[in-house]
Coordinates of C-alpha atoms in Angstrom, one line a residue:
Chain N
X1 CA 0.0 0.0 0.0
X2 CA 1.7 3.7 -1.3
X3 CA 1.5 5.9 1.4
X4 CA 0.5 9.8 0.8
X5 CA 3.1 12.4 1.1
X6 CA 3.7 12.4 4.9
X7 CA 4.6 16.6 4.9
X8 CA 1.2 17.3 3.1
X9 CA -0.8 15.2 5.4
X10 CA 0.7 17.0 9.0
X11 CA 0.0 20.5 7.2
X12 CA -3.4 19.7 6.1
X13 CA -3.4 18.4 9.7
X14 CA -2.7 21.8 11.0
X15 CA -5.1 23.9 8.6
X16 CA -8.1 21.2 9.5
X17 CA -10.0 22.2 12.3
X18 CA -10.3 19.5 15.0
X19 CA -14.1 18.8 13.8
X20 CA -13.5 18.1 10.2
X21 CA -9.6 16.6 10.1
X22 CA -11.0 13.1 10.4
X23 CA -13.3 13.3 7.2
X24 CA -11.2 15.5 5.2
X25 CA -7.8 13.5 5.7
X26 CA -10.1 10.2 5.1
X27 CA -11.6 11.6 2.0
X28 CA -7.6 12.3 0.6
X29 CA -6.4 8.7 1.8
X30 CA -9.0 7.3 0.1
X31 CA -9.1 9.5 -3.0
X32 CA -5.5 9.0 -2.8
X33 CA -5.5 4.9 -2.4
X34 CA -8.0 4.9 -5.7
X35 CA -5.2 7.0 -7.5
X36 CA -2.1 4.9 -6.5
X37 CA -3.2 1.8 -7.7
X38 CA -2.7 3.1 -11.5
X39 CA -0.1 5.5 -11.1
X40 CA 1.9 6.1 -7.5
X41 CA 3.4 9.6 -9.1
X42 CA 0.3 11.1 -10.5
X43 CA -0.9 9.9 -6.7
X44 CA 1.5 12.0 -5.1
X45 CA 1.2 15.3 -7.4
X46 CA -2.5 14.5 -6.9
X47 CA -2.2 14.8 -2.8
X48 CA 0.2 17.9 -3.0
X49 CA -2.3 19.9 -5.6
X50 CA -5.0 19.0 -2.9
X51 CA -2.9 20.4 0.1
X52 CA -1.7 24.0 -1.7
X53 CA -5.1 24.2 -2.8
X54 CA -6.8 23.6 0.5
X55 CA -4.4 25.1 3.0
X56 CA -4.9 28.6 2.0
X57 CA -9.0 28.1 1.8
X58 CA -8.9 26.3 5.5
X59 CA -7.1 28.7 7.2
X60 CA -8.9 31.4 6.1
X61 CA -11.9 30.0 7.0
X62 CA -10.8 29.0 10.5
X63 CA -9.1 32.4 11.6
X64 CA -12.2 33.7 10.1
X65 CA -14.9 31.7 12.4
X66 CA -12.3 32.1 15.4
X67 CA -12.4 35.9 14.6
X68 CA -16.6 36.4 14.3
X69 CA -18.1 35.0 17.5
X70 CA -15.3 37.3 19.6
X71 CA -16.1 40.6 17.8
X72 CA -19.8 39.7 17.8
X73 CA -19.6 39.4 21.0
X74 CA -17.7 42.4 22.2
X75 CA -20.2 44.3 19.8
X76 CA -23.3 42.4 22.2
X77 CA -21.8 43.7 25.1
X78 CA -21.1 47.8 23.7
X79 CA -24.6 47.4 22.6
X80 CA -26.0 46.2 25.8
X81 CA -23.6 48.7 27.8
X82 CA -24.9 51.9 25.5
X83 CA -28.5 50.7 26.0
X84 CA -28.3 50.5 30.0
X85 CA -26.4 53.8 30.0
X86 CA -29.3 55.5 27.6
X87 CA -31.9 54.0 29.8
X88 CA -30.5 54.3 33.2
X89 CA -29.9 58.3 31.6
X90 CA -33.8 58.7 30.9
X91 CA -34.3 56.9 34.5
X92 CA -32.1 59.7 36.3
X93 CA -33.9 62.0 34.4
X94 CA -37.2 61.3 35.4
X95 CA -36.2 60.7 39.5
X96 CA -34.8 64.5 39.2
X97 CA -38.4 65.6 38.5
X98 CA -40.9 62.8 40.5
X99 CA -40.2 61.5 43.9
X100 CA -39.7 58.4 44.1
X101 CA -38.9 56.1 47.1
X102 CA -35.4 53.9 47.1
X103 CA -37.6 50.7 46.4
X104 CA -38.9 51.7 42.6
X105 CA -35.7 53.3 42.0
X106 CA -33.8 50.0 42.6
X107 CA -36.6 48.1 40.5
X108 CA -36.1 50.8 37.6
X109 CA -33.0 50.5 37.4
X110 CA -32.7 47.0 37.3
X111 CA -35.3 46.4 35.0
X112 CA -32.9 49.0 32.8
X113 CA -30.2 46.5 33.1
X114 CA -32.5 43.7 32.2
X115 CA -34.0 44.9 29.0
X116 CA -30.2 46.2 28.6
X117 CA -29.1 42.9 28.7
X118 CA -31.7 41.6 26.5
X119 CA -31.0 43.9 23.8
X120 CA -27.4 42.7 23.5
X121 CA -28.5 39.2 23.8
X122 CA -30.7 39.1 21.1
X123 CA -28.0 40.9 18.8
X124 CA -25.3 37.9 20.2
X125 CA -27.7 35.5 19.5
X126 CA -28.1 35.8 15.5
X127 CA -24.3 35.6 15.6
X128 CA -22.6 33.4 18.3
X129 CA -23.5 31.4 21.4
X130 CA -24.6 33.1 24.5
X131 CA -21.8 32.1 26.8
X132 CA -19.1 33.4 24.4
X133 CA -21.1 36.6 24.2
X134 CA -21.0 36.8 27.8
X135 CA -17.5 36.7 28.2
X136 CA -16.9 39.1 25.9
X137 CA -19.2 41.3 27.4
X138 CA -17.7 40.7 31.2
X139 CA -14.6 42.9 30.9
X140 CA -16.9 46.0 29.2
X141 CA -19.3 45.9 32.0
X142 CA -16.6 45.5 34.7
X143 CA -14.8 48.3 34.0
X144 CA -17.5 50.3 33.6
X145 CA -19.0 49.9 36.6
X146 CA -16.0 50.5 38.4
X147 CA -16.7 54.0 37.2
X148 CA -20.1 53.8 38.2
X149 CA -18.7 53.3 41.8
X150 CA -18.8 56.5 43.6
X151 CA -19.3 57.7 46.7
X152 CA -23.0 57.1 46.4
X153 CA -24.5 54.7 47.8
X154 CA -27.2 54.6 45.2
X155 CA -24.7 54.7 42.1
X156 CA -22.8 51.2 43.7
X157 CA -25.9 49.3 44.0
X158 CA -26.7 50.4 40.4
X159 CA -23.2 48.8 39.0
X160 CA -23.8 45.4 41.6
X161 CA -27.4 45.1 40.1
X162 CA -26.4 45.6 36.4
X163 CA -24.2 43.2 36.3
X164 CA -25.9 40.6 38.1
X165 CA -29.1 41.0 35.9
X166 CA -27.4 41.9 32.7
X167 CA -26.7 38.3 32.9
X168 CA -30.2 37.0 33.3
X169 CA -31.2 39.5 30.6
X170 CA -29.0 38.4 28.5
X171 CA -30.0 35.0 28.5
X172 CA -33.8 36.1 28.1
X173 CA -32.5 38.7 25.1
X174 CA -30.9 34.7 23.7
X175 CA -34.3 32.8 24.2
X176 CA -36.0 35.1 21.0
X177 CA -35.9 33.4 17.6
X178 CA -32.5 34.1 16.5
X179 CA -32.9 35.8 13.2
X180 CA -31.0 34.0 10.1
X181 CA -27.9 36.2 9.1
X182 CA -27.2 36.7 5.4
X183 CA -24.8 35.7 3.4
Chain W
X1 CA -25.0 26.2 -5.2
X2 CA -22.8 23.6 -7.1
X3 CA -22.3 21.8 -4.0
X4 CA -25.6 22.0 -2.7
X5 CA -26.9 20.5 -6.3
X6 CA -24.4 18.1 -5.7
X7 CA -25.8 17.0 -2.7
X8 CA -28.7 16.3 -4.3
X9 CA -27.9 14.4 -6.6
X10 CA -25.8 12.0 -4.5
X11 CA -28.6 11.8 -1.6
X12 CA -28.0 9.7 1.2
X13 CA -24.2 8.8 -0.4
X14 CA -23.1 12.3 0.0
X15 CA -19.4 12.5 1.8
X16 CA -16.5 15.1 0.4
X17 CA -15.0 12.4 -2.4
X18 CA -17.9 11.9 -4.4
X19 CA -19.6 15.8 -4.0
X20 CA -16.1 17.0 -5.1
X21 CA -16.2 14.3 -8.4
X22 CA -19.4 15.3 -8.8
X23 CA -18.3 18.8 -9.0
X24 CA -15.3 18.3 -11.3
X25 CA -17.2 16.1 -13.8
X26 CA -20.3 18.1 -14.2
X27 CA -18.6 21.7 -14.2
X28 CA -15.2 20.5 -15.8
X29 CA -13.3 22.8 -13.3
X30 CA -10.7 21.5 -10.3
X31 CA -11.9 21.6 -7.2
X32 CA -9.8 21.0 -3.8
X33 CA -11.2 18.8 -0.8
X34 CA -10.3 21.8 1.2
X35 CA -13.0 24.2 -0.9
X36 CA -15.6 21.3 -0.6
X37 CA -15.4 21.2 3.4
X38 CA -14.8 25.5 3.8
X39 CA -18.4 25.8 1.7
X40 CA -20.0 22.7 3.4
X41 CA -19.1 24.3 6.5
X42 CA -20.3 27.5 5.7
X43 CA -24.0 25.9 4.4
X44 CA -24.2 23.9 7.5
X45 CA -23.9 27.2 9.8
X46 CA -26.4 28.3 7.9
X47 CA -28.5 25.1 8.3
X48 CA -28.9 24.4 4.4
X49 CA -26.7 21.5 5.2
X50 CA -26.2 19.0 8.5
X51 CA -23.6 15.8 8.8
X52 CA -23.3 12.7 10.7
X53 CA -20.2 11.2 11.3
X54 CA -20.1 7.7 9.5
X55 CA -17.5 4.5 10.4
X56 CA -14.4 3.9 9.8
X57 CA -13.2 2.1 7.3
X58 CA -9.9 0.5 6.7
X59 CA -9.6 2.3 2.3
X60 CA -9.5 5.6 4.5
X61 CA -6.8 4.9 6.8
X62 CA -9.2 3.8 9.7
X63 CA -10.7 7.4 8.9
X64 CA -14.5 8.0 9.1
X65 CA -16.7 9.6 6.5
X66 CA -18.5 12.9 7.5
X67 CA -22.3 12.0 5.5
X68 CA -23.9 15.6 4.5
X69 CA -27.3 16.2 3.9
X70 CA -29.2 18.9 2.3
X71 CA -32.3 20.6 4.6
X72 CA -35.2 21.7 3.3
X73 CA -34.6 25.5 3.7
X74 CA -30.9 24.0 1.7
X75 CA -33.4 22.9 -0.5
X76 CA -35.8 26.1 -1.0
X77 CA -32.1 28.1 -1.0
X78 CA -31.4 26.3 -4.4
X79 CA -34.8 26.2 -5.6
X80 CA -34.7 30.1 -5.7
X81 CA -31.1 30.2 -6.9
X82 CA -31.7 28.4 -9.9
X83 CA -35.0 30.5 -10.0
X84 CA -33.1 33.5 -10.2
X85 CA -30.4 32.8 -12.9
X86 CA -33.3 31.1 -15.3
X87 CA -34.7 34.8 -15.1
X88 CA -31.7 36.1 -15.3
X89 CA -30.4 34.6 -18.6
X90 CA -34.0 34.4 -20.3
X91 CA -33.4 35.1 -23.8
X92 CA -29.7 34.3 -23.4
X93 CA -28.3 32.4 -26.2
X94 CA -24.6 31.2 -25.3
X95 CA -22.0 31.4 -28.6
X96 CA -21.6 28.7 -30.7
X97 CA -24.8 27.5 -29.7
X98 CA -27.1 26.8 -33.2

């Protein structure tokens, strides 16, 4: 039995992603196999015209689906932080004209956060899976709420809230249809 | 669309070899294994296509097959692509042709 080219099979190796280097290197052993039996050289060239012209296509491809799911992500969690700030803003807004006692205040603001969180769930979901989302959104929210750690007592218990329940919104913001992206 | 047409045609026998033959003898044109698998990935993140993971077999090195399938939005996908290029060339009549 004629072996293929033993360099061409560790770089396809490489350029395969884990999930498809089973079938693909099959397919080429066997294409191969088929090939050798009439003509060992023309086997060879065969393999080595598969490899250059699959390499290059592969990677691509796999830098390319490594790449989407983290800015997607990062983009879920800018888009969740921009709608919190817009609607904790409007919140502020309308506790420097009504009274309101500490209790609805907490509830508003963490029903911000949730609908914050659900916003930039929904956009993660049509793109990547939620627990990726959410750790690309972790770093964004900590920061952030270090800065919305002042003094205050009231401004602290808005940053502990949001990201507790940005979480669970988040996941809620997942559970909608995810909407089909196009090509 | 070539591949999901191949798909078709090869129904439940579909694995990278034979869509990539199927490719290269109906179109004429070279096609690498590693083309195949980058669009059948691409088709089955977009659920047009879905796989199962076959046994192996001693002709592939004691490899398994990857079986792909086409869905039925796959299916409605093609349906309106090849919709779209019979409007599209209507009236078309290729050179040489009589």
């Amino acid at each position: 039995m004629t072996r293929p080219p033993r360099i061409a099979v560790v770089l396809m190796g490489v350029a395969l992603p884990g999930d498809k280097r089973e079938a693909v290197l099959g397919d080429l052993h066997e294409e191969f196999q088929a090939r050798a039996e009439t003509d060992p050289i023309t086997a060879h060239r065969w393999y080595w015209g598969q490899t250059v012209g699959s390499v290059f296509p592969l990677l691509v491809h796999r830098v390319g689906s490594a790449r989407g799911p983290l800015v997607a992500g990062l983009g879920s969690g800018a888009l969740a932080t921009i709608s919190f700030l817009v609607l904790a803003a409007l919140s502020v807004l309308l506790f420097s004209r009504i009274e309101a006692p500490g209790e609805i205040r907490l509830f508003t603001y963490l029903g911000c956060a949730f609908a914050a969180g659900a916003v930039g769930g929904f956009h993660c979901r049509r793109r990547v899976r939620g627990g990726t989302a959410m750790a690309a959104s972790m770093p964004i929210l900590l920061v952030l709420t270090l800065f919305a750690l002042s003094p205050e007592q009231e401004s602290a218990a808005v940053g502990i809230i949001w990201i507790l329940v940005i979480l669970g919104g988040t996941r809620a913001g997942q559970s909608f249809r995810p909407i089909p992206v196009a090509s | 669309m070539l591949v999901l047409a191949a798909l078709l045609r090869l129904g439940d026998e579909a694995y990278g070899v034979p869509v990539r033959r199927e490719i290269e003898d109906h179109t004429t044109r070279a096609v690498s294994i590693g083309a195949v698998y980058t669009t059948l990935a691409r088709l089955e993140e977009k659920s047009y296509v879905r796989s199962r993971m076959g046994e192996p077999t001693a002709e592939r090195g004691g490899r398994a097959k990857r079986y792909f399938k086409i869905t039925a939005p796959g299916r409605r996908a093609l349906e309106a692509s090849v919709r779209a290029i019979n409007t599209m060339v209507r009236g078309f009549v290729p050179q040489g042709a009589s």
